[in-house]
Structure formats: structure tokens, C-alpha cells
Backbone as CSV, one residue per row, in Angstrom:
resi,resn,N_x,N_y,N_z,CA_x,CA_y,CA_z,C_x,C_y,C_z
1,MET,25.905,-40.354,-29.681,25.618,-39.053,-30.273,24.391,-38.409,-29.642
2,LYS,23.344,-39.260,-29.435,22.127,-38.728,-28.827,22.400,-38.187,-27.436
3,ASN,23.239,-38.879,-26.675,23.572,-38.421,-25.329,24.277,-37.068,-25.366
4,SER,25.115,-36.862,-26.367,25.827,-35.580,-26.497,24.846,-34.448,-26.760
5,TYR,23.874,-34.704,-27.663,22.855,-33.683,-27.936,22.041,-33.386,-26.691
6,PHE,21.738,-34.443,-25.926,20.932,-34.271,-24.714,21.676,-33.412,-23.701
7,ARG,22.981,-33.715,-23.487,23.769,-32.935,-22.526,23.874,-31.481,-22.965
8,LEU,24.045,-31.263,-24.279,24.159,-29.913,-24.799,22.859,-29.134,-24.596
9,SER,21.711,-29.806,-24.855,20.418,-29.132,-24.705,20.155,-28.769,-23.254
10,MET,20.659,-29.570,-22.321,20.491,-29.280,-20.899,21.411,-28.151,-20.453
11,LEU,22.556,-28.030,-21.100,23.561,-27.053,-20.711,23.266,-25.665,-21.259
12,LEU,22.643,-25.588,-22.431,22.422,-24.306,-23.096,21.636,-23.294,-22.266
13,PRO,20.492,-23.678,-21.624,19.764,-22.681,-20.821,20.617,-22.068,-19.720
14,ALA,21.445,-22.879,-19.064,22.308,-22.370,-17.997,23.334,-21.392,-18.557
15,LEU,23.862,-21.711,-19.754,24.840,-20.829,-20.374,24.202,-19.498,-20.774
16,VAL,22.956,-19.567,-21.270,22.245,-18.343,-21.657,22.012,-17.456,-20.444
17,LEU,21.566,-18.075,-19.327,21.328,-17.314,-18.097,22.610,-16.671,-17.590
18,ALA,23.697,-17.432,-17.618,24.982,-16.915,-17.151,25.440,-15.759,-18.030
19,SER,25.199,-15.886,-19.343,25.592,-14.832,-20.278,24.796,-13.554,-20.018
20,CYS,23.467,-13.723,-19.795,22.620,-12.556,-19.528,23.031,-11.871,-18.236
21,ALA,23.346,-12.675,-17.208,23.759,-12.120,-15.921,25.050,-11.332,-16.066
22,ALA,25.942,-11.851,-16.901,27.233,-11.193,-17.079,27.069,-9.843,-17.775
23,LYS,26.004,-9.697,-18.586,25.786,-8.456,-19.312,25.100,-7.392,-18.463
24,LEU,24.540,-7.769,-17.319,23.878,-6.797,-16.464,24.888,-5.786,-15.932
25,PRO,24.526,-4.506,-15.909,25.419,-3.525,-15.285,25.657,-3.905,-13.822
26,TYR,26.808,-3.544,-13.304,27.171,-3.950,-11.945,26.115,-3.546,-10.926
27,ASN,25.558,-2.338,-11.094,24.597,-1.859,-10.097,23.275,-2.626,-10.129
28,GLN,23.047,-3.426,-11.187,21.826,-4.230,-11.268,22.052,-5.687,-10.868
29,GLN,23.290,-6.041,-10.582,23.594,-7.409,-10.178,23.350,-7.581,-8.683
30,ALA,22.798,-8.723,-8.317,22.572,-9.023,-6.901,23.899,-9.461,-6.275
31,ILE,24.415,-8.649,-5.349,25.681,-8.997,-4.706,25.478,-9.347,-3.228
32,TYR,24.320,-9.008,-2.672,24.003,-9.328,-1.279,22.746,-10.183,-1.214
33,LYS,22.693,-11.029,-0.235,21.442,-11.698,0.120,20.753,-10.782,1.131
34,ASP,19.558,-10.276,0.803,18.931,-9.264,1.656,17.610,-9.704,2.287
35,LYS,17.230,-10.968,2.108,16.020,-11.490,2.729,16.333,-12.770,3.499
36,PHE,15.678,-12.924,4.656,15.788,-14.170,5.406,15.191,-15.305,4.580
37,ASP,15.668,-16.537,4.825,15.102,-17.685,4.124,13.619,-17.864,4.433
38,ASP,13.213,-17.439,5.633,11.811,-17.592,6.034,11.063,-16.258,5.995
39,ALA,11.482,-15.370,5.093,10.814,-14.067,4.975,9.322,-14.267,4.716
40,VAL,8.501,-13.451,5.381,7.048,-13.598,5.320,6.493,-12.867,4.098
41,PRO,5.724,-13.555,3.249,5.110,-12.889,2.094,4.105,-11.830,2.543
42,VAL,4.159,-10.664,1.896,3.265,-9.546,2.244,2.673,-8.962,0.969
43,LEU,1.350,-8.809,0.969,0.671,-8.115,-0.115,0.242,-6.755,0.430
44,ASN,0.877,-5.701,-0.053,0.670,-4.343,0.444,-0.304,-3.631,-0.489
45,VAL,-1.518,-3.375,-0.013,-2.611,-2.918,-0.869,-3.026,-1.489,-0.522
46,ALA,-3.104,-0.645,-1.544,-3.541,0.742,-1.359,-5.028,0.865,-1.663
47,THR,-5.695,1.672,-0.874,-7.098,1.967,-1.127,-7.382,3.419,-0.774
48,PHE,-8.388,3.993,-1.406,-8.885,5.271,-0.925,-9.818,4.970,0.244
49,HIS,-10.054,5.956,1.078,-10.943,5.747,2.221,-12.387,5.793,1.734
50,MET,-13.103,4.716,1.974,-14.451,4.563,1.422,-15.533,5.179,2.304
51,GLY,-15.177,5.566,3.503,-16.130,6.222,4.384,-15.654,7.620,4.712
52,GLU,-16.069,8.135,5.834,-15.623,9.454,6.261,-14.137,9.423,6.591
53,THR,-13.437,10.506,6.268,-12.008,10.567,6.533,-11.599,11.983,6.930
54,THR,-10.561,12.067,7.747,-10.006,13.375,8.120,-8.876,13.775,7.179
55,ASP,-8.569,12.931,6.191,-7.499,13.238,5.246,-7.824,14.509,4.463
56,ALA,-6.785,15.226,4.074,-6.973,16.462,3.320,-7.599,16.183,1.959
57,ASN,-7.259,15.042,1.361,-7.814,14.664,0.070,-8.661,13.412,0.236
58,SER,-9.816,13.397,-0.415,-10.700,12.245,-0.310,-11.303,11.938,-1.671
59,THR,-11.845,10.723,-1.807,-12.467,10.284,-3.052,-13.962,10.157,-2.846
60,GLU,-14.728,10.677,-3.798,-16.174,10.555,-3.695,-16.573,9.092,-3.876
61,PHE,-17.281,8.560,-2.890,-17.672,7.152,-2.948,-18.827,6.936,-1.983
62,ASP,-19.932,6.426,-2.504,-21.090,6.135,-1.655,-20.943,4.718,-1.123
63,GLU,-20.500,4.611,0.118,-20.226,3.298,0.700,-21.486,2.484,0.952
64,ASN,-22.647,3.112,0.897,-23.906,2.397,1.128,-24.594,1.980,-0.166
65,ASP,-24.027,2.376,-1.296,-24.588,2.007,-2.592,-24.343,0.522,-2.878
66,LYS,-25.385,-0.192,-3.253,-25.283,-1.650,-3.444,-24.311,-2.015,-4.562
67,LYS,-24.348,-1.261,-5.651,-23.422,-1.567,-6.750,-21.979,-1.356,-6.314
68,ASN,-21.713,-0.276,-5.607,-20.360,-0.030,-5.108,-19.895,-1.167,-4.220
69,GLN,-20.774,-1.651,-3.356,-20.414,-2.749,-2.463,-20.115,-4.025,-3.244
70,GLN,-20.875,-4.272,-4.308,-20.618,-5.446,-5.144,-19.281,-5.311,-5.870
71,ASP,-18.976,-4.099,-6.333,-17.695,-3.864,-7.011,-16.525,-4.130,-6.058
72,VAL,-16.677,-3.715,-4.798,-15.633,-3.946,-3.805,-15.464,-5.443,-3.566
73,LYS,-16.557,-6.166,-3.516,-16.484,-7.620,-3.274,-15.790,-8.338,-4.416
74,ARG,-15.950,-7.842,-5.628,-15.260,-8.474,-6.764,-13.749,-8.309,-6.628
75,VAL,-13.314,-7.145,-6.159,-11.883,-6.945,-5.915,-11.429,-7.830,-4.753
76,ALA,-12.265,-7.990,-3.739,-11.930,-8.851,-2.597,-11.664,-10.279,-3.053
77,ILE,-12.443,-10.749,-4.016,-12.248,-12.108,-4.537,-10.866,-12.243,-5.163
78,LEU,-10.446,-11.222,-5.909,-9.133,-11.265,-6.559,-8.007,-11.253,-5.529
79,LEU,-8.103,-10.377,-4.544,-7.033,-10.240,-3.553,-6.992,-11.430,-2.599
80,ALA,-8.124,-12.081,-2.402,-8.154,-13.261,-1.525,-7.354,-14.424,-2.104
81,GLU,-7.052,-14.347,-3.410,-6.220,-15.390,-4.034,-4.812,-15.412,-3.441
82,PHE,-4.415,-14.335,-2.811,-3.126,-14.294,-2.111,-3.123,-15.233,-0.907
83,LYS,-4.312,-15.533,-0.391,-4.501,-16.441,0.743,-3.793,-15.963,2.021
84,PRO,-4.101,-14.749,2.443,-3.469,-14.247,3.676,-3.959,-14.991,4.906
85,THR,-3.088,-15.121,5.882,-3.485,-15.668,7.189,-3.664,-14.538,8.202
86,ILE,-3.096,-13.367,7.890,-3.184,-12.197,8.766,-3.633,-10.996,7.933
87,ILE,-4.634,-10.279,8.423,-5.096,-9.050,7.785,-4.673,-7.871,8.657
88,VAL,-4.023,-6.885,8.055,-3.574,-5.693,8.776,-4.287,-4.481,8.183
89,ILE,-4.845,-3.636,9.053,-5.634,-2.504,8.586,-5.197,-1.199,9.240
90,GLU,-5.691,-0.108,8.689,-5.403,1.219,9.227,-6.383,1.495,10.371
91,SER,-6.047,0.973,11.522,-6.867,1.120,12.720,-5.922,1.152,13.910
92,LEU,-6.307,1.840,14.970,-5.427,1.961,16.130,-5.296,0.619,16.848
93,PRO,-4.079,0.210,17.219,-3.878,-1.073,17.904,-4.691,-1.210,19.183
94,GLU,-4.919,-0.093,19.884,-5.673,-0.170,21.132,-7.138,-0.533,20.913
95,ARG,-7.577,-0.497,19.675,-8.944,-0.903,19.353,-9.021,-2.327,18.835
96,ASP,-7.907,-3.051,18.900,-7.856,-4.390,18.311,-8.905,-5.344,18.872
97,SER,-9.114,-5.341,20.182,-10.060,-6.291,20.773,-11.480,-6.038,20.268
98,ILE,-11.856,-4.764,20.159,-13.188,-4.418,19.658,-13.301,-4.747,18.177
99,ARG,-12.283,-4.347,17.423,-12.292,-4.585,15.985,-12.289,-6.077,15.670
100,ARG,-11.504,-6.849,16.413,-11.419,-8.283,16.152,-12.741,-8.983,16.446
101,ALA,-13.417,-8.561,17.508,-14.727,-9.146,17.827,-15.718,-8.857,16.706
102,ASP,-15.650,-7.644,16.171,-16.510,-7.243,15.065,-16.214,-8.090,13.826
103,TYR,-14.938,-8.300,13.568,-14.512,-9.091,12.412,-14.945,-10.548,12.549
104,LEU,-14.722,-11.142,13.697,-15.093,-12.541,13.904,-16.606,-12.732,13.797
105,ASP,-17.357,-11.723,14.214,-18.807,-11.780,14.063,-19.185,-11.749,12.580
106,TYR,-18.441,-10.953,11.796,-18.693,-10.898,10.357,-18.400,-12.247,9.701
107,LEU,-17.365,-12.933,10.163,-17.047,-14.249,9.600,-18.201,-15.221,9.800
108,GLN,-18.890,-15.077,10.918,-20.034,-15.944,11.203,-21.311,-15.455,10.506
109,HIS,-21.383,-14.152,10.253,-22.592,-13.559,9.666,-22.193,-12.604,8.533
110,PRO,-21.770,-13.154,7.373,-21.289,-12.303,6.276,-22.354,-11.386,5.670
111,ASP,-23.622,-11.623,6.012,-24.678,-10.735,5.539,-24.925,-9.584,6.512
112,LYS,-24.039,-9.472,7.512,-24.144,-8.426,8.531,-24.151,-7.039,7.894
113,LYS,-25.020,-6.154,8.389,-25.121,-4.797,7.861,-24.351,-3.830,8.753
114,PHE,-23.553,-2.977,8.131,-22.797,-1.959,8.859,-23.379,-0.590,8.539
115,LYS,-23.424,0.260,9.544,-23.842,1.633,9.318,-22.633,2.429,8.830
116,ASP,-22.736,2.978,7.635,-21.643,3.755,7.039,-20.318,3.002,7.085
117,PRO,-20.237,1.842,6.413,-18.994,1.056,6.412,-17.891,1.756,5.626
118,ASP,-16.653,1.372,5.890,-15.540,1.895,5.111,-14.765,0.728,4.522
119,GLU,-13.543,1.006,4.044,-12.768,-0.033,3.361,-12.434,-1.214,4.256
120,ARG,-12.452,-1.009,5.569,-12.134,-2.106,6.481,-13.267,-3.127,6.509
121,GLU,-14.486,-2.644,6.707,-15.629,-3.568,6.725,-15.945,-4.110,5.332
122,LEU,-15.867,-3.246,4.320,-16.262,-3.656,2.971,-15.234,-4.547,2.291
123,LEU,-13.963,-4.226,2.458,-12.922,-4.931,1.701,-12.069,-5.851,2.575
124,ALA,-11.482,-5.320,3.651,-10.584,-6.138,4.479,-11.316,-7.332,5.085
125,TYR,-12.495,-7.100,5.638,-13.253,-8.188,6.259,-13.577,-9.276,5.230
126,GLU,-13.973,-8.835,4.031,-14.376,-9.806,3.010,-13.175,-10.599,2.493
127,ILE,-12.033,-9.944,2.323,-10.818,-10.674,1.932,-10.493,-11.732,2.981
128,GLY,-10.568,-11.326,4.250,-10.283,-12.264,5.331,-11.252,-13.424,5.355
129,ARG,-12.516,-13.144,5.125,-13.524,-14.210,5.128,-13.259,-15.206,4.001
130,LEU,-12.992,-14.691,2.813,-12.769,-15.563,1.657,-11.502,-16.400,1.790
131,SER,-10.496,-15.849,2.461,-9.212,-16.561,2.589,-9.120,-17.392,3.867
132,GLY,-10.096,-17.214,4.761,-10.085,-17.970,6.015,-9.159,-17.402,7.071
133,ALA,-8.755,-16.139,6.925,-7.857,-15.518,7.911,-8.604,-15.270,9.221
134,GLN,-8.007,-15.700,10.323,-8.621,-15.529,11.637,-8.025,-14.354,12.409
135,LYS,-6.872,-13.839,11.926,-6.160,-12.786,12.663,-6.296,-11.449,11.947
136,LEU,-6.657,-10.433,12.724,-6.794,-9.089,12.182,-6.198,-8.098,13.180
137,TYR,-5.339,-7.195,12.682,-4.646,-6.253,13.559,-4.689,-4.839,12.957
138,GLY,-4.738,-3.852,13.836,-4.596,-2.468,13.426,-3.197,-1.975,13.752
139,ILE,-2.640,-1.115,12.891,-1.274,-0.623,13.118,-1.187,0.893,13.017
140,ASP,-2.325,1.571,13.003,-2.316,3.025,12.793,-1.682,3.759,13.973
141,PHE,-1.208,4.954,13.692,-0.664,5.849,14.713,-1.021,7.265,14.277
142,LYS,-1.615,8.015,15.178,-2.065,9.356,14.831,-1.006,10.403,15.187
143,GLU,-0.706,11.247,14.222,0.224,12.354,14.465,-0.096,13.462,13.465
144,GLY,-0.574,14.579,13.958,-0.956,15.663,13.080,0.223,16.453,12.557
145,TYR,0.038,17.059,11.403,1.034,17.984,10.879,0.325,18.969,9.966
146,ASP,0.985,20.043,9.639,0.362,21.142,8.920,0.564,20.996,7.417
147,TYR,-0.480,20.528,6.721,-0.424,20.429,5.257,-0.182,21.799,4.623
148,ASP,-0.729,22.836,5.265,-0.755,24.166,4.659,0.354,25.082,5.169
149,ILE,1.481,24.500,5.555,2.585,25.299,6.070,3.044,26.335,5.039
150,GLY,2.857,26.039,3.768,3.283,26.955,2.709,2.610,28.304,2.781
151,GLU,1.377,28.333,3.298,0.655,29.593,3.402,1.204,30.469,4.526
152,GLN,1.964,29.858,5.433,2.468,30.598,6.582,3.894,31.112,6.378
153,VAL,4.592,30.522,5.401,5.970,30.950,5.129,5.926,32.053,4.081
154,ILE,6.253,33.249,4.487,6.103,34.411,3.600,7.263,34.527,2.607
155,SER,8.475,34.582,3.112,9.650,34.794,2.251,10.273,33.457,1.868
156,LYS,9.646,32.746,0.958,10.152,31.440,0.523,11.399,31.605,-0.334
157,VAL,12.386,30.746,-0.112,13.582,30.753,-0.944,13.247,30.209,-2.340
158,ASP,12.540,29.076,-2.387,12.123,28.462,-3.656,10.673,28.863,-3.909
159,LYS,10.467,29.695,-4.895,9.125,30.220,-5.154,8.428,29.534,-6.328
160,THR,9.075,28.524,-6.925,8.512,27.958,-8.159,8.202,26.459,-8.109
161,THR,8.983,25.682,-7.355,8.886,24.222,-7.458,7.500,23.693,-7.109
162,THR,6.939,24.151,-5.998,5.637,23.604,-5.588,4.553,23.953,-6.609
163,THR,4.569,25.173,-7.117,3.571,25.578,-8.114,3.696,24.738,-9.373
164,LYS,4.925,24.545,-9.857,5.147,23.739,-11.061,4.742,22.286,-10.842
165,TYR,4.973,21.779,-9.613,4.615,20.378,-9.361,3.099,20.198,-9.361
166,TRP,2.370,21.135,-8.779,0.916,21.025,-8.781,0.361,21.114,-10.197
167,GLN,1.019,21.881,-11.062,0.622,21.917,-12.468,0.849,20.563,-13.114
168,LEU,1.972,19.921,-12.752,2.275,18.588,-13.267,1.230,17.575,-12.794
169,ILE,0.837,17.681,-11.522,-0.194,16.795,-10.979,-1.505,16.979,-11.732
170,ASP,-1.873,18.232,-11.997,-3.106,18.514,-12.742,-3.074,17.881,-14.125
171,GLU,-1.917,17.958,-14.798,-1.776,17.351,-16.129,-1.923,15.837,-16.046
172,ASN,-1.298,15.249,-15.032,-1.381,13.799,-14.868,-2.803,13.343,-14.568
173,GLU,-3.523,14.130,-13.779,-4.890,13.763,-13.421,-5.825,13.869,-14.621
174,LYS,-5.538,14.790,-15.544,-6.345,14.888,-16.765,-6.147,13.658,-17.638
175,LYS,-4.914,13.138,-17.663,-4.624,11.948,-18.466,-5.098,10.673,-17.770
176,ASN,-5.141,10.699,-16.440,-5.541,9.532,-15.661,-6.604,9.951,-14.636
177,PRO,-7.810,10.273,-15.110,-8.834,10.788,-14.202,-9.274,9.751,-13.170
178,GLU,-9.539,10.234,-11.967,-10.049,9.351,-10.922,-11.575,9.370,-10.881
179,LYS,-12.148,10.443,-11.359,-13.606,10.545,-11.341,-14.206,9.949,-12.612
180,GLY,-15.351,9.286,-12.428,-16.092,8.793,-13.576,-15.559,7.527,-14.206
181,ILE,-14.649,6.818,-13.516,-14.129,5.557,-14.061,-14.627,4.406,-13.186
182,PRO,-14.702,3.192,-13.739,-15.176,2.046,-12.953,-14.314,1.821,-11.712
183,PHE,-14.917,1.246,-10.680,-14.217,1.041,-9.412,-12.932,0.231,-9.607
184,TYR,-12.987,-0.824,-10.404,-11.804,-1.671,-10.597,-10.653,-0.874,-11.202
185,ASP,-10.965,-0.031,-12.194,-9.927,0.794,-12.817,-9.351,1.792,-11.819
186,LEU,-10.221,2.354,-10.981,-9.759,3.291,-9.956,-8.846,2.592,-8.952
187,PHE,-9.203,1.378,-8.581,-8.408,0.627,-7.618,-7.033,0.299,-8.198
188,ARG,-6.996,-0.071,-9.470,-5.713,-0.342,-10.133,-4.866,0.927,-10.188
189,LEU,-5.491,2.053,-10.547,-4.776,3.325,-10.593,-4.187,3.653,-9.225
190,ASN,-4.970,3.469,-8.170,-4.514,3.777,-6.811,-3.319,2.933,-6.392
191,ASN,-3.092,1.802,-7.061,-1.976,0.919,-6.714,-0.815,0.983,-7.704
192,HIS,-0.927,1.859,-8.698,0.173,1.992,-9.659,1.383,2.607,-8.947
193,PRO,2.580,2.086,-9.166,3.772,2.591,-8.463,3.982,4.096,-8.611
194,GLN,3.758,4.639,-9.802,3.967,6.079,-9.984,2.923,6.890,-9.230
195,TYR,1.696,6.399,-9.196,0.647,7.084,-8.438,1.026,7.112,-6.961
196,LEU,1.493,5.975,-6.439,1.864,5.904,-5.020,3.039,6.823,-4.706
197,GLU,4.037,6.873,-5.583,5.171,7.767,-5.366,4.718,9.221,-5.327
198,SER,3.738,9.555,-6.174,3.256,10.935,-6.192,2.593,11.297,-4.866
199,LEU,1.992,10.323,-4.193,1.349,10.595,-2.911,2.367,10.968,-1.838
200,ILE,3.550,10.361,-1.886,4.593,10.746,-0.939,5.021,12.183,-1.201
201,ASN,5.132,12.551,-2.474,5.465,13.934,-2.810,4.394,14.892,-2.282
202,ILE,3.140,14.596,-2.597,2.042,15.490,-2.237,1.920,15.644,-0.728
203,ASN,2.076,14.546,-0.005,1.827,14.563,1.433,3.058,14.852,2.293
204,ALA,4.239,14.776,1.710,5.434,14.967,2.544,6.564,15.678,1.808
205,ASP,7.145,15.041,0.818,8.397,15.542,0.249,8.283,16.930,-0.359
206,LEU,7.113,17.269,-0.904,6.954,18.583,-1.503,7.124,19.696,-0.473
207,LEU,6.868,19.368,0.787,7.012,20.366,1.847,8.470,20.789,2.044
208,THR,9.414,19.941,1.622,10.826,20.290,1.818,11.263,21.458,0.932
209,TYR,10.435,21.829,-0.056,10.746,22.985,-0.903,10.188,24.268,-0.316
210,ILE,9.517,24.137,0.838,8.923,25.315,1.483,9.784,25.713,2.678
211,SER,10.493,26.807,2.544,11.349,27.272,3.641,11.759,28.714,3.409
212,SER,11.993,29.409,4.491,12.606,30.734,4.404,14.102,30.547,4.611
213,LYS,14.898,31.531,4.285,16.353,31.392,4.293,16.864,30.953,5.665
214,GLY,17.649,29.873,5.665,18.263,29.376,6.890,17.336,28.552,7.762
215,LYS,16.106,28.331,7.314,15.150,27.552,8.113,14.633,26.366,7.304
216,SER,13.812,25.529,7.945,13.290,24.331,7.281,11.860,24.069,7.741
217,GLU,11.024,25.082,7.604,9.656,24.985,8.113,8.892,23.799,7.507
218,GLY,8.971,23.644,6.190,8.251,22.554,5.526,8.796,21.181,5.897
219,ALA,10.125,21.060,5.927,10.751,19.783,6.268,10.386,19.355,7.687
220,ASN,10.279,20.309,8.577,9.905,19.979,9.958,8.519,19.363,10.022
221,GLU,7.619,19.850,9.177,6.268,19.277,9.142,6.278,17.913,8.451
222,ALA,7.015,17.802,7.344,7.102,16.533,6.621,7.659,15.428,7.515
223,ALA,8.611,15.789,8.385,9.225,14.804,9.281,8.186,14.156,10.194
224,LYS,7.155,14.896,10.545,6.102,14.341,11.399,5.351,13.231,10.668
225,PHE,5.136,13.432,9.365,4.426,12.403,8.600,5.315,11.184,8.385
226,TYR,6.608,11.420,8.166,7.547,10.301,8.085,7.534,9.527,9.407
227,HIS,7.554,10.259,10.508,7.567,9.618,11.824,6.319,8.768,12.029
228,ARG,5.177,9.296,11.616,3.925,8.540,11.757,4.030,7.197,11.051
229,ASN,4.533,7.197,9.824,4.630,5.953,9.061,5.666,5.000,9.632
230,LEU,6.741,5.536,10.182,7.739,4.680,10.831,7.160,3.993,12.065
231,VAL,6.358,4.731,12.834,5.723,4.117,14.004,4.731,3.049,13.555
232,MET,4.010,3.302,12.482,3.077,2.294,11.962,3.826,1.033,11.542
233,PHE,4.992,1.206,10.923,5.792,0.040,10.541,6.302,-0.689,11.778
234,SER,6.661,0.075,12.811,7.058,-0.532,14.074,5.907,-1.347,14.662
235,ASN,4.686,-0.821,14.548,3.520,-1.565,15.029,3.347,-2.876,14.271
236,LEU,3.593,-2.838,12.962,3.530,-4.075,12.171,4.538,-5.091,12.691
237,ASN,5.732,-4.601,13.024,6.805,-5.505,13.454,6.544,-6.135,14.820
238,GLN,5.546,-5.639,15.529,5.216,-6.210,16.833,4.193,-7.345,16.731
239,ILE,3.679,-7.577,15.530,2.744,-8.683,15.323,3.530,-9.988,15.231
240,GLN,3.141,-10.959,16.034,3.817,-12.253,16.036,3.465,-13.040,14.775
241,VAL,4.488,-13.467,14.037,4.262,-14.225,12.808,5.112,-15.488,12.833
242,ASN,4.729,-16.462,12.006,5.542,-17.663,11.844,5.775,-17.913,10.358
243,LYS,6.532,-18.934,10.037,6.953,-19.170,8.660,5.794,-19.501,7.722
244,ASN,4.640,-19.851,8.288,3.487,-20.208,7.461,2.533,-19.031,7.234
245,ASP,2.837,-17.890,7.851,1.944,-16.752,7.731,2.120,-16.021,6.408
246,ARG,1.033,-15.398,5.985,1.003,-14.544,4.801,0.190,-13.309,5.196
247,ILE,0.770,-12.113,5.034,0.162,-10.889,5.543,-0.389,-10.036,4.406
248,LEU,-1.634,-9.621,4.536,-2.203,-8.631,3.628,-2.409,-7.344,4.407
249,ILE,-1.848,-6.245,3.892,-1.976,-4.929,4.522,-2.876,-4.064,3.656
250,LEU,-3.903,-3.478,4.257,-4.803,-2.587,3.532,-4.820,-1.231,4.224
251,MET,-4.320,-0.211,3.528,-4.250,1.129,4.109,-4.470,2.180,3.029
252,GLY,-4.594,3.438,3.457,-4.625,4.546,2.518,-3.348,4.576,1.696
253,GLY,-3.442,5.115,0.480,-2.350,5.001,-0.480,-1.012,5.554,-0.030
254,THR,-0.997,6.676,0.688,0.289,7.249,1.088,1.015,6.323,2.061
255,HIS,0.286,5.718,2.980,0.909,4.753,3.895,1.439,3.552,3.105
256,THR,0.661,3.103,2.131,1.101,1.987,1.280,2.400,2.338,0.573
257,ALA,2.494,3.569,0.090,3.710,4.001,-0.617,4.924,3.956,0.302
258,PHE,4.791,4.474,1.520,5.888,4.401,2.482,6.237,2.945,2.776
259,PHE,5.220,2.115,2.978,5.463,0.712,3.324,6.115,-0.049,2.177
260,ASN,5.862,0.346,0.945,6.552,-0.296,-0.179,8.061,-0.184,0.002
261,ASP,8.518,0.993,0.421,9.956,1.188,0.662,10.423,0.368,1.859
262,PHE,9.671,0.424,2.950,10.064,-0.298,4.165,10.139,-1.800,3.907
263,LEU,9.125,-2.331,3.223,9.050,-3.778,2.976,10.150,-4.239,2.023
264,LYS,10.462,-3.402,1.049,11.515,-3.758,0.089,12.850,-3.935,0.791
265,ARG,13.134,-3.062,1.755,14.423,-3.124,2.449,14.431,-4.121,3.604
266,SER,13.268,-4.452,4.123,13.207,-5.311,5.306,13.670,-6.735,4.998
267,PRO,14.514,-7.316,5.848,14.912,-8.713,5.656,13.809,-9.684,6.082
268,LYS,12.852,-9.176,6.863,11.823,-10.038,7.462,10.655,-10.318,6.522
269,TYR,10.394,-9.387,5.578,9.219,-9.494,4.732,9.596,-9.628,3.258
270,LYS,8.751,-10.337,2.522,8.954,-10.519,1.089,7.726,-9.969,0.361
271,PRO,7.806,-8.714,-0.140,6.627,-8.109,-0.773,6.234,-8.797,-2.074
272,GLU,4.917,-8.933,-2.258,4.354,-9.515,-3.484,3.905,-8.392,-4.420
273,ASN,3.894,-8.662,-5.687,3.430,-7.708,-6.683,1.906,-7.763,-6.740
274,ILE,1.249,-6.660,-6.382,-0.213,-6.663,-6.340,-0.829,-6.898,-7.711
275,PHE,-0.104,-6.557,-8.784,-0.671,-6.729,-10.104,-0.627,-8.178,-10.585
276,LYS,-0.112,-9.026,-9.752,-0.275,-10.465,-9.962,-1.734,-10.853,-9.699
277,TYR,-2.406,-10.043,-8.903,-3.793,-10.321,-8.518,-4.761,-9.334,-9.184
278,LEU,-4.341,-8.097,-9.377,-5.165,-7.125,-10.108,-4.765,-7.204,-11.577
279,LYS,-5.175,-8.251,-12.241,-4.715,-8.518,-13.615,-5.449,-7.640,-14.622
């Protein structure tokens, strides 16, 4: 009798799982295997630019303030728990030799002082030091486009969508202010999935609503930003990795948002949930 109870208790969890799976709508059921067995774990991290930036939107942050630097280091401790072996940053690949020498020097001298440091020196270097990562690569690609194309298109077909969306953004920012909140809270906000999706809208997709009849002025500009991110992903794919590697990517939020999509679909990479570390 005891053996029967034991077999039943072992069987019940499997039956419950099978029952739950059967209740899932078809579109939520996994029907394809979409990742390689040796897919490389990737932690894709969004940050605002902590130093000078050419971006249209920037966050006020004194990168030389001691408290700010300590706050960044506390986040570095959390993200280093991912234990990356490779650090990837928003830097041009052609500068890799210079950047890597700078990074390796920091590993030997963590008290090194930087003049006007940004998120790479303050956060990426420290994550790498704490995790013991020896490899650091840049994957940036520069390609300009016109953020303000809307001001040049006179006879717009859609005269309301962009205005209404900016009103929506203003409402969201009032409920989730970026100014005046602790650094950790700001960093978590910058990595929230909805916040990241909004950055793609602001920086690219919203431009597709800007056009005169029969033309696609806004979409043509947005395509340049899509192209930039695709080339950056191509640069990532040129980094040699093995089955033991773990990659941490640190970039501006809009690039992170694009990469979330790329990494999700890629068979080569297995994205990690950043909120496993930003608890």
C-alpha cells in the first residue's frame, strides 16, 4: 500500500504539469526548439549615458560626484553576480585595442581616476573587475539620422498621432519621474520592458507617422536607426565565444531595447532576466 501511495505522489506533479500545458492556448505552447543547446547566456543591460553624449535626450548626472560613483558601484556589485566572462560596451570596435588596454590597467589599479568618466569606466569596468572578466569589446556603429524630420514635412497625412503620443509620454513621466529619484530606482526604471519599448517608439517608430501623401519621409529616417542597431548586432556576432562564455552588454536604453528583440529571436544567445539581479 505504501508503495502505491509513493508512486501516486511521484506521478501527480507530472500530471498537473501536463494538465496545465494542455490548457495553454495554442499560440502560447512551445512547438519549436528555437535555441541551440549551447546558447550563450547574455545579460542585456540598459543605462543612461553618464557622461557627455550626442544623444537628443540625456539624463542629468554628475559623473564626478563621489556619491553618484558609489551608487553606480553598488549596482555593479549586483550585476556582477551574473558572472560575465565578456563585457560588451557602446564603443567603436576600431577603438578596442585602446579601450582594452585602459580596461586591463583598471583591473590592476581599481583606484584609477578618470577625467569625466562615463558608464563604461564607472559601471562596465567595475562589473568586469568584480566578475574577473578579461575580455572587453565595443560594438557601436555611427549613423546619423534626422530626429526632427517632422518639422520639415509640411503637409502631413497624419496630423494627430505624434502629438497624442507625446502627451501620453508626458503623462507616463509624471507617474514615473526620472528626476529626483535615487540612482538605483532610476536604473530599474531604465530597464523596465515598457520603458525600453517606449524608447523604440520615441527614437524610431514614431517617425513612421510622419509623411506627406505618397511619401515616407519619417520611415526613411527611422530605417537609418534600425540599420545602425542591426550593424551593432552584427558586430556582436563577430565576437568569438565558446560554450563557457557569459556576455554582459551595457548600452544606452534604445540599443538595449532593439537588442532585446534580436536576442530573443537569436538561436545563438539565451537572454537573462535583468530583474533577477536588480531585485
